[in-house]
mmCIF file of N, CA and C in Angstrom:
data_model
loop_
_atom_site.group_PDB
_atom_site.id
_atom_site.type_symbol
_atom_site.label_atom_id
_atom_site.label_comp_id
_atom_site.label_asym_id
_atom_site.label_seq_id
_atom_site.Cartn_x
_atom_site.Cartn_y
_atom_site.Cartn_z
ATOM 1 N N UNK Q 1 27.034 -14.854 123.088
ATOM 2 C CA UNK Q 1 27.004 -15.833 124.147
ATOM 3 C C UNK Q 1 26.635 -15.132 125.456
ATOM 4 N N UNK Q 2 25.654 -15.643 126.144
ATOM 5 C CA UNK Q 2 25.190 -15.062 127.398
ATOM 6 C C UNK Q 2 26.188 -15.356 128.514
ATOM 7 N N UNK Q 3 26.345 -14.404 129.401
ATOM 8 C CA UNK Q 3 27.258 -14.558 130.528
ATOM 9 C C UNK Q 3 26.437 -14.891 131.766
ATOM 10 N N UNK Q 4 26.804 -15.980 132.439
ATOM 11 C CA UNK Q 4 26.140 -16.339 133.682
ATOM 12 C C UNK Q 4 26.613 -15.374 134.765
ATOM 13 N N UNK Q 5 25.712 -14.967 135.646
ATOM 14 C CA UNK Q 5 26.031 -13.969 136.657
ATOM 15 C C UNK Q 5 26.656 -14.543 137.917
ATOM 16 N N UNK Q 6 26.817 -15.835 138.000
ATOM 17 C CA UNK Q 6 27.371 -16.454 139.202
ATOM 18 C C UNK Q 6 28.706 -17.126 138.890
ATOM 19 N N UNK Q 7 29.566 -17.179 139.909
ATOM 20 C CA UNK Q 7 30.842 -17.886 139.760
ATOM 21 C C UNK Q 7 30.570 -19.380 139.622
ATOM 22 N N UNK Q 8 31.432 -20.049 138.891
ATOM 23 C CA UNK Q 8 31.309 -21.500 138.731
ATOM 24 C C UNK Q 8 31.961 -22.256 139.886
ATOM 25 N N UNK Q 9 32.760 -21.591 140.669
ATOM 26 C CA UNK Q 9 33.380 -22.222 141.813
ATOM 27 C C UNK Q 9 33.417 -21.219 142.962
ATOM 28 N N UNK Q 10 33.508 -21.723 144.164
ATOM 29 C CA UNK Q 10 33.557 -20.863 145.335
ATOM 30 C C UNK Q 10 34.972 -20.344 145.504
ATOM 31 N N UNK Q 11 35.124 -19.068 145.358
ATOM 32 C CA UNK Q 11 36.432 -18.454 145.540
ATOM 33 C C UNK Q 11 36.231 -17.230 146.422
ATOM 34 N N UNK Q 12 37.036 -17.067 147.426
ATOM 35 C CA UNK Q 12 36.860 -15.962 148.353
ATOM 36 C C UNK Q 12 38.214 -15.426 148.757
ATOM 37 N N UNK Q 13 38.436 -14.149 148.460
ATOM 38 C CA UNK Q 13 39.633 -13.464 148.944
ATOM 39 C C UNK Q 13 39.227 -12.870 150.292
ATOM 40 N N UNK Q 14 39.311 -13.681 151.338
ATOM 41 C CA UNK Q 14 38.775 -13.335 152.642
ATOM 42 C C UNK Q 14 39.302 -12.007 153.198
ATOM 43 N N UNK Q 15 40.590 -11.719 153.185
ATOM 44 C CA UNK Q 15 41.040 -10.424 153.732
ATOM 45 C C UNK Q 15 40.435 -9.228 152.978
ATOM 46 N N UNK Q 16 40.398 -9.325 151.661
ATOM 47 C CA UNK Q 16 39.827 -8.240 150.846
ATOM 48 C C UNK Q 16 38.326 -8.099 151.112
ATOM 49 N N UNK Q 17 37.613 -9.206 151.095
ATOM 50 C CA UNK Q 17 36.165 -9.185 151.313
ATOM 51 C C UNK Q 17 35.829 -8.687 152.721
ATOM 52 N N UNK Q 18 36.592 -9.068 153.709
ATOM 53 C CA UNK Q 18 36.326 -8.649 155.093
ATOM 54 C C UNK Q 18 36.583 -7.147 155.276
ATOM 55 N N UNK Q 19 37.607 -6.598 154.628
ATOM 56 C CA UNK Q 19 37.856 -5.145 154.687
ATOM 57 C C UNK Q 19 36.671 -4.389 154.112
ATOM 58 N N UNK Q 20 36.127 -4.869 153.006
ATOM 59 C CA UNK Q 20 34.968 -4.221 152.381
ATOM 60 C C UNK Q 20 33.754 -4.329 153.286
ATOM 61 N N UNK Q 21 33.512 -5.532 153.833
ATOM 62 C CA UNK Q 21 32.352 -5.729 154.701
ATOM 63 C C UNK Q 21 32.437 -4.844 155.947
ATOM 64 N N UNK Q 22 33.608 -4.711 156.520
ATOM 65 C CA UNK Q 22 33.783 -3.882 157.717
ATOM 66 C C UNK Q 22 33.550 -2.400 157.421
ATOM 67 N N UNK Q 23 33.789 -1.983 156.188
ATOM 68 C CA UNK Q 23 33.640 -0.569 155.825
ATOM 69 C C UNK Q 23 32.221 -0.198 155.384
ATOM 70 N N UNK Q 24 31.355 -1.189 155.187
ATOM 71 C CA UNK Q 24 29.984 -0.900 154.752
ATOM 72 C C UNK Q 24 29.227 -0.147 155.835
ATOM 73 N N UNK Q 25 28.371 0.803 155.453
ATOM 74 C CA UNK Q 25 27.549 1.488 156.457
ATOM 75 C C UNK Q 25 26.533 0.529 157.048
ATOM 76 N N UNK Q 26 26.179 0.762 158.316
ATOM 77 C CA UNK Q 26 25.207 -0.129 158.947
ATOM 78 C C UNK Q 26 23.793 0.205 158.471
ATOM 79 N N UNK Q 27 22.856 -0.640 158.861
ATOM 80 C CA UNK Q 27 21.474 -0.536 158.398
ATOM 81 C C UNK Q 27 20.841 0.800 158.771
ATOM 82 N N UNK Q 28 21.207 1.347 159.922
ATOM 83 C CA UNK Q 28 20.605 2.620 160.338
ATOM 84 C C UNK Q 28 20.980 3.762 159.406
ATOM 85 N N UNK Q 29 22.081 3.638 158.688
ATOM 86 C CA UNK Q 29 22.470 4.666 157.716
ATOM 87 C C UNK Q 29 21.928 4.352 156.328
ATOM 88 N N UNK Q 30 21.772 3.071 156.020
ATOM 89 C CA UNK Q 30 21.335 2.669 154.680
ATOM 90 C C UNK Q 30 19.827 2.837 154.502
ATOM 91 N N UNK Q 31 19.053 2.543 155.521
ATOM 92 C CA UNK Q 31 17.587 2.600 155.396
ATOM 93 C C UNK Q 31 17.062 3.980 154.973
ATOM 94 N N UNK Q 32 17.510 5.088 155.593
ATOM 95 C CA UNK Q 32 17.020 6.398 155.135
ATOM 96 C C UNK Q 32 17.381 6.679 153.671
ATOM 97 N N UNK Q 33 18.550 6.234 153.256
ATOM 98 C CA UNK Q 33 18.946 6.424 151.857
ATOM 99 C C UNK Q 33 18.061 5.596 150.934
ATOM 100 N N UNK Q 34 17.734 4.373 151.351
ATOM 101 C CA UNK Q 34 16.844 3.526 150.551
ATOM 102 C C UNK Q 34 15.447 4.148 150.475
ATOM 103 N N UNK Q 35 14.968 4.705 151.587
ATOM 104 C CA UNK Q 35 13.665 5.381 151.585
ATOM 105 C C UNK Q 35 13.667 6.553 150.608
ATOM 106 N N UNK Q 36 14.754 7.322 150.605
ATOM 107 C CA UNK Q 36 14.843 8.458 149.699
ATOM 108 C C UNK Q 36 14.883 7.983 148.241
ATOM 109 N N UNK Q 37 15.619 6.932 147.990
ATOM 110 C CA UNK Q 37 15.687 6.388 146.627
ATOM 111 C C UNK Q 37 14.315 5.891 146.172
ATOM 112 N N UNK Q 38 13.588 5.214 147.078
ATOM 113 C CA UNK Q 38 12.227 4.769 146.736
ATOM 114 C C UNK Q 38 11.324 5.970 146.491
ATOM 115 N N UNK Q 39 11.509 7.022 147.275
ATOM 116 C CA UNK Q 39 10.692 8.227 147.113
ATOM 117 C C UNK Q 39 10.853 8.848 145.745
ATOM 118 N N UNK Q 40 12.036 8.801 145.201
ATOM 119 C CA UNK Q 40 12.293 9.377 143.874
ATOM 120 C C UNK Q 40 12.192 8.332 142.766
ATOM 121 N N UNK Q 41 11.764 7.118 143.115
ATOM 122 C CA UNK Q 41 11.714 6.019 142.156
ATOM 123 C C UNK Q 41 10.502 6.010 141.247
ATOM 124 N N UNK Q 42 9.693 7.051 141.278
ATOM 125 C CA UNK Q 42 8.514 7.152 140.424
ATOM 126 C C UNK Q 42 8.682 8.387 139.545
ATOM 127 N N UNK Q 43 8.365 8.276 138.266
ATOM 128 C CA UNK Q 43 8.604 9.395 137.348
ATOM 129 C C UNK Q 43 7.782 10.633 137.724
ATOM 130 N N UNK Q 44 6.569 10.449 138.228
ATOM 131 C CA UNK Q 44 5.767 11.611 138.635
ATOM 132 C C UNK Q 44 6.395 12.294 139.830
ATOM 133 N N UNK Q 45 6.841 11.532 140.817
ATOM 134 C CA UNK Q 45 7.486 12.132 141.986
ATOM 135 C C UNK Q 45 8.786 12.806 141.594
ATOM 136 N N UNK Q 46 9.501 12.224 140.658
ATOM 137 C CA UNK Q 46 10.746 12.837 140.204
ATOM 138 C C UNK Q 46 10.466 14.158 139.495
ATOM 139 N N UNK Q 47 9.404 14.211 138.704
ATOM 140 C CA UNK Q 47 9.032 15.477 138.030
ATOM 141 C C UNK Q 47 8.582 16.519 139.050
ATOM 142 N N UNK Q 48 7.840 16.103 140.070
ATOM 143 C CA UNK Q 48 7.402 17.028 141.112
ATOM 144 C C UNK Q 48 8.624 17.589 141.839
ATOM 145 N N UNK Q 49 9.565 16.724 142.191
ATOM 146 C CA UNK Q 49 10.775 17.167 142.878
ATOM 147 C C UNK Q 49 11.586 18.108 141.991
ATOM 148 N N UNK Q 50 11.655 17.817 140.692
ATOM 149 C CA UNK Q 50 12.372 18.694 139.766
ATOM 150 C C UNK Q 50 11.686 20.052 139.669
ATOM 151 N N UNK Q 51 10.358 20.063 139.703
ATOM 152 C CA UNK Q 51 9.624 21.333 139.691
ATOM 153 C C UNK Q 51 9.928 22.135 140.951
ATOM 154 N N UNK Q 52 10.026 21.467 142.079
ATOM 155 C CA UNK Q 52 10.366 22.157 143.324
ATOM 156 C C UNK Q 52 11.808 22.641 143.318
ATOM 157 N N UNK Q 53 12.677 21.911 142.660
ATOM 158 C CA UNK Q 53 14.060 22.361 142.531
ATOM 159 C C UNK Q 53 14.111 23.651 141.722
ATOM 160 N N UNK Q 54 13.295 23.730 140.715
ATOM 161 C CA UNK Q 54 13.250 24.918 139.851
ATOM 162 C C UNK Q 54 12.456 26.055 140.491
ATOM 163 N N UNK Q 55 11.348 25.730 141.172
ATOM 164 C CA UNK Q 55 10.458 26.765 141.683
ATOM 165 C C UNK Q 55 10.645 27.118 143.137
ATOM 166 N N UNK Q 56 11.557 26.473 143.820
ATOM 167 C CA UNK Q 56 11.868 26.722 145.226
ATOM 168 C C UNK Q 56 10.731 26.296 146.149
ATOM 169 N N UNK Q 57 9.558 26.877 146.008
ATOM 170 C CA UNK Q 57 8.432 26.550 146.877
ATOM 171 C C UNK Q 57 7.152 26.669 146.063
ATOM 172 N N UNK Q 58 6.331 25.624 146.131
ATOM 173 C CA UNK Q 58 5.092 25.607 145.361
ATOM 174 C C UNK Q 58 3.971 25.010 146.203
ATOM 175 N N UNK Q 59 2.746 25.464 145.937
ATOM 176 C CA UNK Q 59 1.590 24.832 146.551
ATOM 177 C C UNK Q 59 1.162 23.654 145.671
ATOM 178 N N UNK Q 60 0.237 22.853 146.164
ATOM 179 C CA UNK Q 60 -0.225 21.683 145.423
ATOM 180 C C UNK Q 60 -0.825 22.093 144.080
ATOM 181 N N UNK Q 61 -1.616 23.163 144.075
ATOM 182 C CA UNK Q 61 -2.282 23.610 142.839
ATOM 183 C C UNK Q 61 -1.264 23.971 141.754
ATOM 184 N N UNK Q 62 -0.272 24.778 142.127
ATOM 185 C CA UNK Q 62 0.756 25.169 141.157
ATOM 186 C C UNK Q 62 1.562 23.962 140.695
ATOM 187 N N UNK Q 63 1.894 23.079 141.626
ATOM 188 C CA UNK Q 63 2.669 21.890 141.273
ATOM 189 C C UNK Q 63 1.892 21.010 140.298
ATOM 190 N N UNK Q 64 0.593 20.843 140.549
ATOM 191 C CA UNK Q 64 -0.243 20.041 139.657
ATOM 192 C C UNK Q 64 -0.260 20.642 138.255
ATOM 193 N N UNK Q 65 -0.367 21.958 138.178
ATOM 194 C CA UNK Q 65 -0.375 22.634 136.881
ATOM 195 C C UNK Q 65 0.957 22.436 136.161
ATOM 196 N N UNK Q 66 2.047 22.592 136.884
ATOM 197 C CA UNK Q 66 3.380 22.486 136.293
ATOM 198 C C UNK Q 66 3.642 21.084 135.748
ATOM 199 N N UNK Q 67 3.295 20.050 136.506
ATOM 200 C CA UNK Q 67 3.607 18.684 136.066
ATOM 201 C C UNK Q 67 2.504 18.055 135.229
ATOM 202 N N UNK Q 68 1.368 18.736 135.124
ATOM 203 C CA UNK Q 68 0.283 18.234 134.282
ATOM 204 C C UNK Q 68 -0.428 17.025 134.870
ATOM 205 N N UNK Q 69 -0.653 17.058 136.167
ATOM 206 C CA UNK Q 69 -1.340 15.956 136.834
ATOM 207 C C UNK Q 69 -2.441 16.527 137.733
ATOM 208 N N UNK Q 70 -3.332 15.675 138.187
ATOM 209 C CA UNK Q 70 -4.422 16.135 139.045
ATOM 210 C C UNK Q 70 -3.878 16.543 140.416
ATOM 211 N N UNK Q 71 -4.633 17.423 141.080
ATOM 212 C CA UNK Q 71 -4.216 17.851 142.410
ATOM 213 C C UNK Q 71 -4.208 16.679 143.389
ATOM 214 N N UNK Q 72 -5.168 15.779 143.249
ATOM 215 C CA UNK Q 72 -5.220 14.620 144.141
ATOM 216 C C UNK Q 72 -3.973 13.746 143.976
ATOM 217 N N UNK Q 73 -3.568 13.510 142.731
ATOM 218 C CA UNK Q 73 -2.380 12.698 142.477
ATOM 219 C C UNK Q 73 -1.129 13.389 143.002
ATOM 220 N N UNK Q 74 -1.016 14.681 142.738
ATOM 221 C CA UNK Q 74 0.156 15.437 143.186
ATOM 222 C C UNK Q 74 0.210 15.474 144.707
ATOM 223 N N UNK Q 75 -0.932 15.685 145.345
ATOM 224 C CA UNK Q 75 -0.988 15.691 146.804
ATOM 225 C C UNK Q 75 -0.527 14.351 147.372
ATOM 226 N N UNK Q 76 -0.968 13.269 146.768
ATOM 227 C CA UNK Q 76 -0.557 11.919 147.180
ATOM 228 C C UNK Q 76 0.960 11.766 147.061
ATOM 229 N N UNK Q 77 1.527 12.163 145.931
ATOM 230 C CA UNK Q 77 2.966 12.031 145.713
ATOM 231 C C UNK Q 77 3.759 12.959 146.630
ATOM 232 N N UNK Q 78 3.255 14.158 146.878
ATOM 233 C CA UNK Q 78 3.946 15.065 147.798
ATOM 234 C C UNK Q 78 3.988 14.483 149.211
ATOM 235 N N UNK Q 79 2.924 13.815 149.612
ATOM 236 C CA UNK Q 79 2.905 13.151 150.919
ATOM 237 C C UNK Q 79 4.000 12.080 150.977
ATOM 238 N N UNK Q 80 4.138 11.318 149.899
ATOM 239 C CA UNK Q 80 5.173 10.282 149.856
ATOM 240 C C UNK Q 80 6.574 10.902 149.870
ATOM 241 N N UNK Q 81 6.737 11.998 149.145
ATOM 242 C CA UNK Q 81 8.031 12.689 149.133
ATOM 243 C C UNK Q 81 8.362 13.247 150.516
ATOM 244 N N UNK Q 82 7.350 13.750 151.216
ATOM 245 C CA UNK Q 82 7.561 14.279 152.571
ATOM 246 C C UNK Q 82 7.935 13.141 153.523
ATOM 247 N N UNK Q 83 7.254 12.002 153.418
ATOM 248 C CA UNK Q 83 7.560 10.846 154.251
ATOM 249 C C UNK Q 83 8.992 10.358 154.016
ATOM 250 N N UNK Q 84 9.449 10.439 152.778
ATOM 251 C CA UNK Q 84 10.804 10.007 152.427
ATOM 252 C C UNK Q 84 11.861 11.043 152.810
ATOM 253 N N UNK Q 85 11.435 12.214 153.286
ATOM 254 C CA UNK Q 85 12.394 13.248 153.684
ATOM 255 C C UNK Q 85 12.917 14.080 152.536
ATOM 256 N N UNK Q 86 12.263 14.009 151.392
ATOM 257 C CA UNK Q 86 12.716 14.739 150.213
ATOM 258 C C UNK Q 86 12.152 16.153 150.191
ATOM 259 N N UNK Q 87 10.935 16.325 150.683
ATOM 260 C CA UNK Q 87 10.328 17.655 150.739
ATOM 261 C C UNK Q 87 9.890 17.963 152.163
ATOM 262 N N UNK Q 88 9.722 19.248 152.420
ATOM 263 C CA UNK Q 88 9.136 19.722 153.670
ATOM 264 C C UNK Q 88 7.912 20.539 153.297
ATOM 265 N N UNK Q 89 7.038 20.745 154.266
ATOM 266 C CA UNK Q 89 5.833 21.521 153.982
ATOM 267 C C UNK Q 89 5.580 22.495 155.113
ATOM 268 N N UNK Q 90 4.826 23.539 154.776
ATOM 269 C CA UNK Q 90 4.387 24.499 155.783
ATOM 270 C C UNK Q 90 3.029 25.016 155.363
ATOM 271 N N UNK Q 91 2.214 25.337 156.317
ATOM 272 C CA UNK Q 91 0.891 25.880 156.039
ATOM 273 C C UNK Q 91 1.015 27.391 155.939
ATOM 274 N N UNK Q 92 0.411 27.941 154.893
ATOM 275 C CA UNK Q 92 0.357 29.388 154.684
ATOM 276 C C UNK Q 92 -1.117 29.747 154.493
ATOM 277 N N UNK Q 93 -1.787 30.062 155.594
ATOM 278 C CA UNK Q 93 -3.227 30.304 155.532
ATOM 279 C C UNK Q 93 -3.952 29.040 155.154
ATOM 280 N N UNK Q 94 -4.635 29.073 154.027
ATOM 281 C CA UNK Q 94 -5.388 27.899 153.565
ATOM 282 C C UNK Q 94 -4.581 27.015 152.620
ATOM 283 N N UNK Q 95 -3.374 27.418 152.302
ATOM 284 C CA UNK Q 95 -2.547 26.648 151.375
ATOM 285 C C UNK Q 95 -1.426 25.940 152.128
ATOM 286 N N UNK Q 96 -0.994 24.837 151.564
ATOM 287 C CA UNK Q 96 0.186 24.135 152.070
ATOM 288 C C UNK Q 96 1.270 24.300 151.016
ATOM 289 N N UNK Q 97 2.400 24.833 151.446
ATOM 290 C CA UNK Q 97 3.510 25.096 150.548
ATOM 291 C C UNK Q 97 4.572 24.011 150.741
ATOM 292 N N UNK Q 98 5.134 23.550 149.639
ATOM 293 C CA UNK Q 98 6.141 22.494 149.669
ATOM 294 C C UNK Q 98 7.451 23.010 149.100
ATOM 295 N N UNK Q 99 8.538 22.525 149.676
ATOM 296 C CA UNK Q 99 9.859 22.804 149.127
ATOM 297 C C UNK Q 99 10.756 21.606 149.384
ATOM 298 N N UNK Q 100 11.831 21.506 148.625
ATOM 299 C CA UNK Q 100 12.767 20.406 148.826
ATOM 300 C C UNK Q 100 13.510 20.591 150.137
ATOM 301 N N UNK Q 101 13.767 19.494 150.823
ATOM 302 C CA UNK Q 101 14.639 19.550 151.997
ATOM 303 C C UNK Q 101 16.068 19.747 151.481
ATOM 304 N N UNK Q 102 16.968 20.118 152.365
ATOM 305 C CA UNK Q 102 18.367 20.281 151.956
ATOM 306 C C UNK Q 102 18.915 18.985 151.377
ATOM 307 N N UNK Q 103 18.599 17.887 152.027
ATOM 308 C CA UNK Q 103 19.066 16.588 151.535
ATOM 309 C C UNK Q 103 18.404 16.230 150.209
ATOM 310 N N UNK Q 104 17.105 16.517 150.091
ATOM 311 C CA UNK Q 104 16.396 16.262 148.846
ATOM 312 C C UNK Q 104 16.976 17.064 147.696
ATOM 313 N N UNK Q 105 17.322 18.333 147.968
ATOM 314 C CA UNK Q 105 17.920 19.194 146.944
ATOM 315 C C UNK Q 105 19.276 18.639 146.509
ATOM 316 N N UNK Q 106 20.073 18.190 147.471
ATOM 317 C CA UNK Q 106 21.396 17.649 147.147
ATOM 318 C C UNK Q 106 21.281 16.376 146.308
ATOM 319 N N UNK Q 107 20.407 15.463 146.718
ATOM 320 C CA UNK Q 107 20.238 14.203 145.987
ATOM 321 C C UNK Q 107 19.695 14.462 144.588
ATOM 322 N N UNK Q 108 18.694 15.321 144.489
ATOM 323 C CA UNK Q 108 18.076 15.593 143.193
ATOM 324 C C UNK Q 108 19.041 16.291 142.242
ATOM 325 N N UNK Q 109 19.832 17.221 142.758
ATOM 326 C CA UNK Q 109 20.774 17.916 141.880
ATOM 327 C C UNK Q 109 21.813 16.954 141.321
ATOM 328 N N UNK Q 110 22.227 15.974 142.118
ATOM 329 C CA UNK Q 110 23.167 14.964 141.630
ATOM 330 C C UNK Q 110 22.467 14.027 140.653
ATOM 331 N N UNK Q 111 21.268 13.589 141.012
ATOM 332 C CA UNK Q 111 20.529 12.643 140.191
ATOM 333 C C UNK Q 111 20.220 13.217 138.810
ATOM 334 N N UNK Q 112 19.813 14.484 138.768
ATOM 335 C CA UNK Q 112 19.450 15.109 137.501
ATOM 336 C C UNK Q 112 20.592 15.924 136.887
ATOM 337 N N UNK Q 113 21.749 15.926 137.562
ATOM 338 C CA UNK Q 113 22.925 16.668 137.096
ATOM 339 C C UNK Q 113 22.583 18.137 136.846
ATOM 340 N N UNK Q 114 22.007 18.771 137.892
ATOM 341 C CA UNK Q 114 21.596 20.178 137.815
ATOM 342 C C UNK Q 114 22.378 20.964 138.855
ATOM 343 N N UNK Q 115 22.896 22.123 138.465
ATOM 344 C CA UNK Q 115 23.577 23.016 139.395
ATOM 345 C C UNK Q 115 22.518 23.722 140.232
ATOM 346 N N UNK Q 116 22.492 23.480 141.549
ATOM 347 C CA UNK Q 116 21.451 24.048 142.401
ATOM 348 C C UNK Q 116 21.555 25.563 142.526
ATOM 349 N N UNK Q 117 22.711 26.145 142.252
ATOM 350 C CA UNK Q 117 22.844 27.596 142.334
ATOM 351 C C UNK Q 117 22.039 28.304 141.257
ATOM 352 N N UNK Q 118 21.840 27.657 140.116
ATOM 353 C CA UNK Q 118 21.081 28.292 139.039
ATOM 354 C C UNK Q 118 19.744 27.618 138.799
ATOM 355 N N UNK Q 119 19.427 26.579 139.595
ATOM 356 C CA UNK Q 119 18.200 25.826 139.363
ATOM 357 C C UNK Q 119 16.953 26.602 139.742
ATOM 358 N N UNK Q 120 17.003 27.371 140.811
ATOM 359 C CA UNK Q 120 15.817 28.050 141.314
ATOM 360 C C UNK Q 120 15.458 29.228 140.421
ATOM 361 N N UNK Q 121 14.175 29.301 140.071
ATOM 362 C CA UNK Q 121 13.657 30.408 139.280
ATOM 363 C C UNK Q 121 13.597 31.625 140.186
ATOM 364 N N UNK Q 122 14.467 32.603 139.945
ATOM 365 C CA UNK Q 122 14.561 33.767 140.812
ATOM 366 C C UNK Q 122 13.978 35.011 140.176
ATOM 367 N N UNK Q 123 13.061 34.828 139.236
ATOM 368 C CA UNK Q 123 12.443 35.980 138.591
ATOM 369 C C UNK Q 123 11.682 36.802 139.627
ATOM 370 N N UNK Q 124 11.875 38.115 139.587
ATOM 371 C CA UNK Q 124 11.240 39.020 140.536
ATOM 372 C C UNK Q 124 10.427 40.037 139.767
ATOM 373 N N UNK Q 125 9.228 40.344 140.268
ATOM 374 C CA UNK Q 125 8.369 41.345 139.659
ATOM 375 C C UNK Q 125 8.859 42.711 140.117
ATOM 376 N N UNK Q 126 9.717 43.346 139.318
ATOM 377 C CA UNK Q 126 10.297 44.619 139.724
ATOM 378 C C UNK Q 126 9.380 45.788 139.442
ATOM 379 N N UNK Q 127 8.376 45.593 138.601
ATOM 380 C CA UNK Q 127 7.469 46.694 138.273
ATOM 381 C C UNK Q 127 6.410 46.872 139.353
ATOM 382 N N UNK Q 128 6.276 45.922 140.263
ATOM 383 C CA UNK Q 128 5.282 46.037 141.321
ATOM 384 C C UNK Q 128 3.872 45.766 140.837
ATOM 385 N N UNK Q 129 3.722 45.177 139.659
ATOM 386 C CA UNK Q 129 2.394 44.943 139.097
ATOM 387 C C UNK Q 129 1.585 43.971 139.941
ATOM 388 N N UNK Q 130 2.241 43.062 140.628
ATOM 389 C CA UNK Q 130 1.527 42.082 141.414
ATOM 390 C C UNK Q 130 1.032 42.621 142.747
ATOM 391 N N UNK Q 131 1.462 43.830 143.139
ATOM 392 C CA UNK Q 131 1.091 44.366 144.441
ATOM 393 C C UNK Q 131 -0.393 44.623 144.581
ATOM 394 N N UNK Q 132 -1.067 44.971 143.503
ATOM 395 C CA UNK Q 132 -2.470 45.351 143.589
ATOM 396 C C UNK Q 132 -3.409 44.161 143.532
ATOM 397 N N UNK Q 133 -2.903 42.977 143.239
ATOM 398 C CA UNK Q 133 -3.769 41.813 143.128
ATOM 399 C C UNK Q 133 -4.295 41.397 144.488
ATOM 400 N N UNK Q 134 -5.552 41.022 144.533
ATOM 401 C CA UNK Q 134 -6.121 40.496 145.763
ATOM 402 C C UNK Q 134 -5.623 39.094 145.968
ATOM 403 N N UNK Q 135 -5.582 38.655 147.220
ATOM 404 C CA UNK Q 135 -5.122 37.305 147.521
ATOM 405 C C UNK Q 135 -5.973 36.295 146.779
ATOM 406 N N UNK Q 136 -5.307 35.434 146.012
ATOM 407 C CA UNK Q 136 -6.012 34.388 145.291
ATOM 408 C C UNK Q 136 -6.584 34.831 143.945
ATOM 409 N N UNK Q 137 -6.525 36.114 143.635
ATOM 410 C CA UNK Q 137 -7.124 36.601 142.394
ATOM 411 C C UNK Q 137 -6.354 36.116 141.174
ATOM 412 N N UNK Q 138 -5.077 35.809 141.345
ATOM 413 C CA UNK Q 138 -4.281 35.351 140.217
ATOM 414 C C UNK Q 138 -4.306 33.832 140.079
ATOM 415 N N UNK Q 139 -5.136 33.174 140.876
ATOM 416 C CA UNK Q 139 -5.271 31.728 140.814
ATOM 417 C C UNK Q 139 -6.543 31.346 140.072
ATOM 418 N N UNK Q 140 -6.466 30.212 139.412
ATOM 419 C CA UNK Q 140 -7.638 29.718 138.665
ATOM 420 C C UNK Q 140 -8.395 28.750 139.517
#
């Protein structure tokens, strides 16, 4: 038997309902949270954010490779994530590097149930093999 989602009669526990209404955050606090939720509301953007959670900082090219999408699509989604306050960007020469904002990292770690202390890939080249590479030589 299907359950109707509405009450059949008007019943209101006014003191209880008013206490709840008074405690609700105002629109100025809710809107940024809604923007962030919309920003992560697409599976591609969620995968990009998860890649940034794991990789700490990535350029568009690396992010596209990791998530298996075109650079144009990834760039578009990164712009949306930046607008939503989930990622930040910085220019490094000819590349733009992206990383999660502190708030984006906190929301994503809760959303994906990931411990942020172990999420970042902290592998270090201790042999120094990467020192001799020319800039961009290790990129395709």
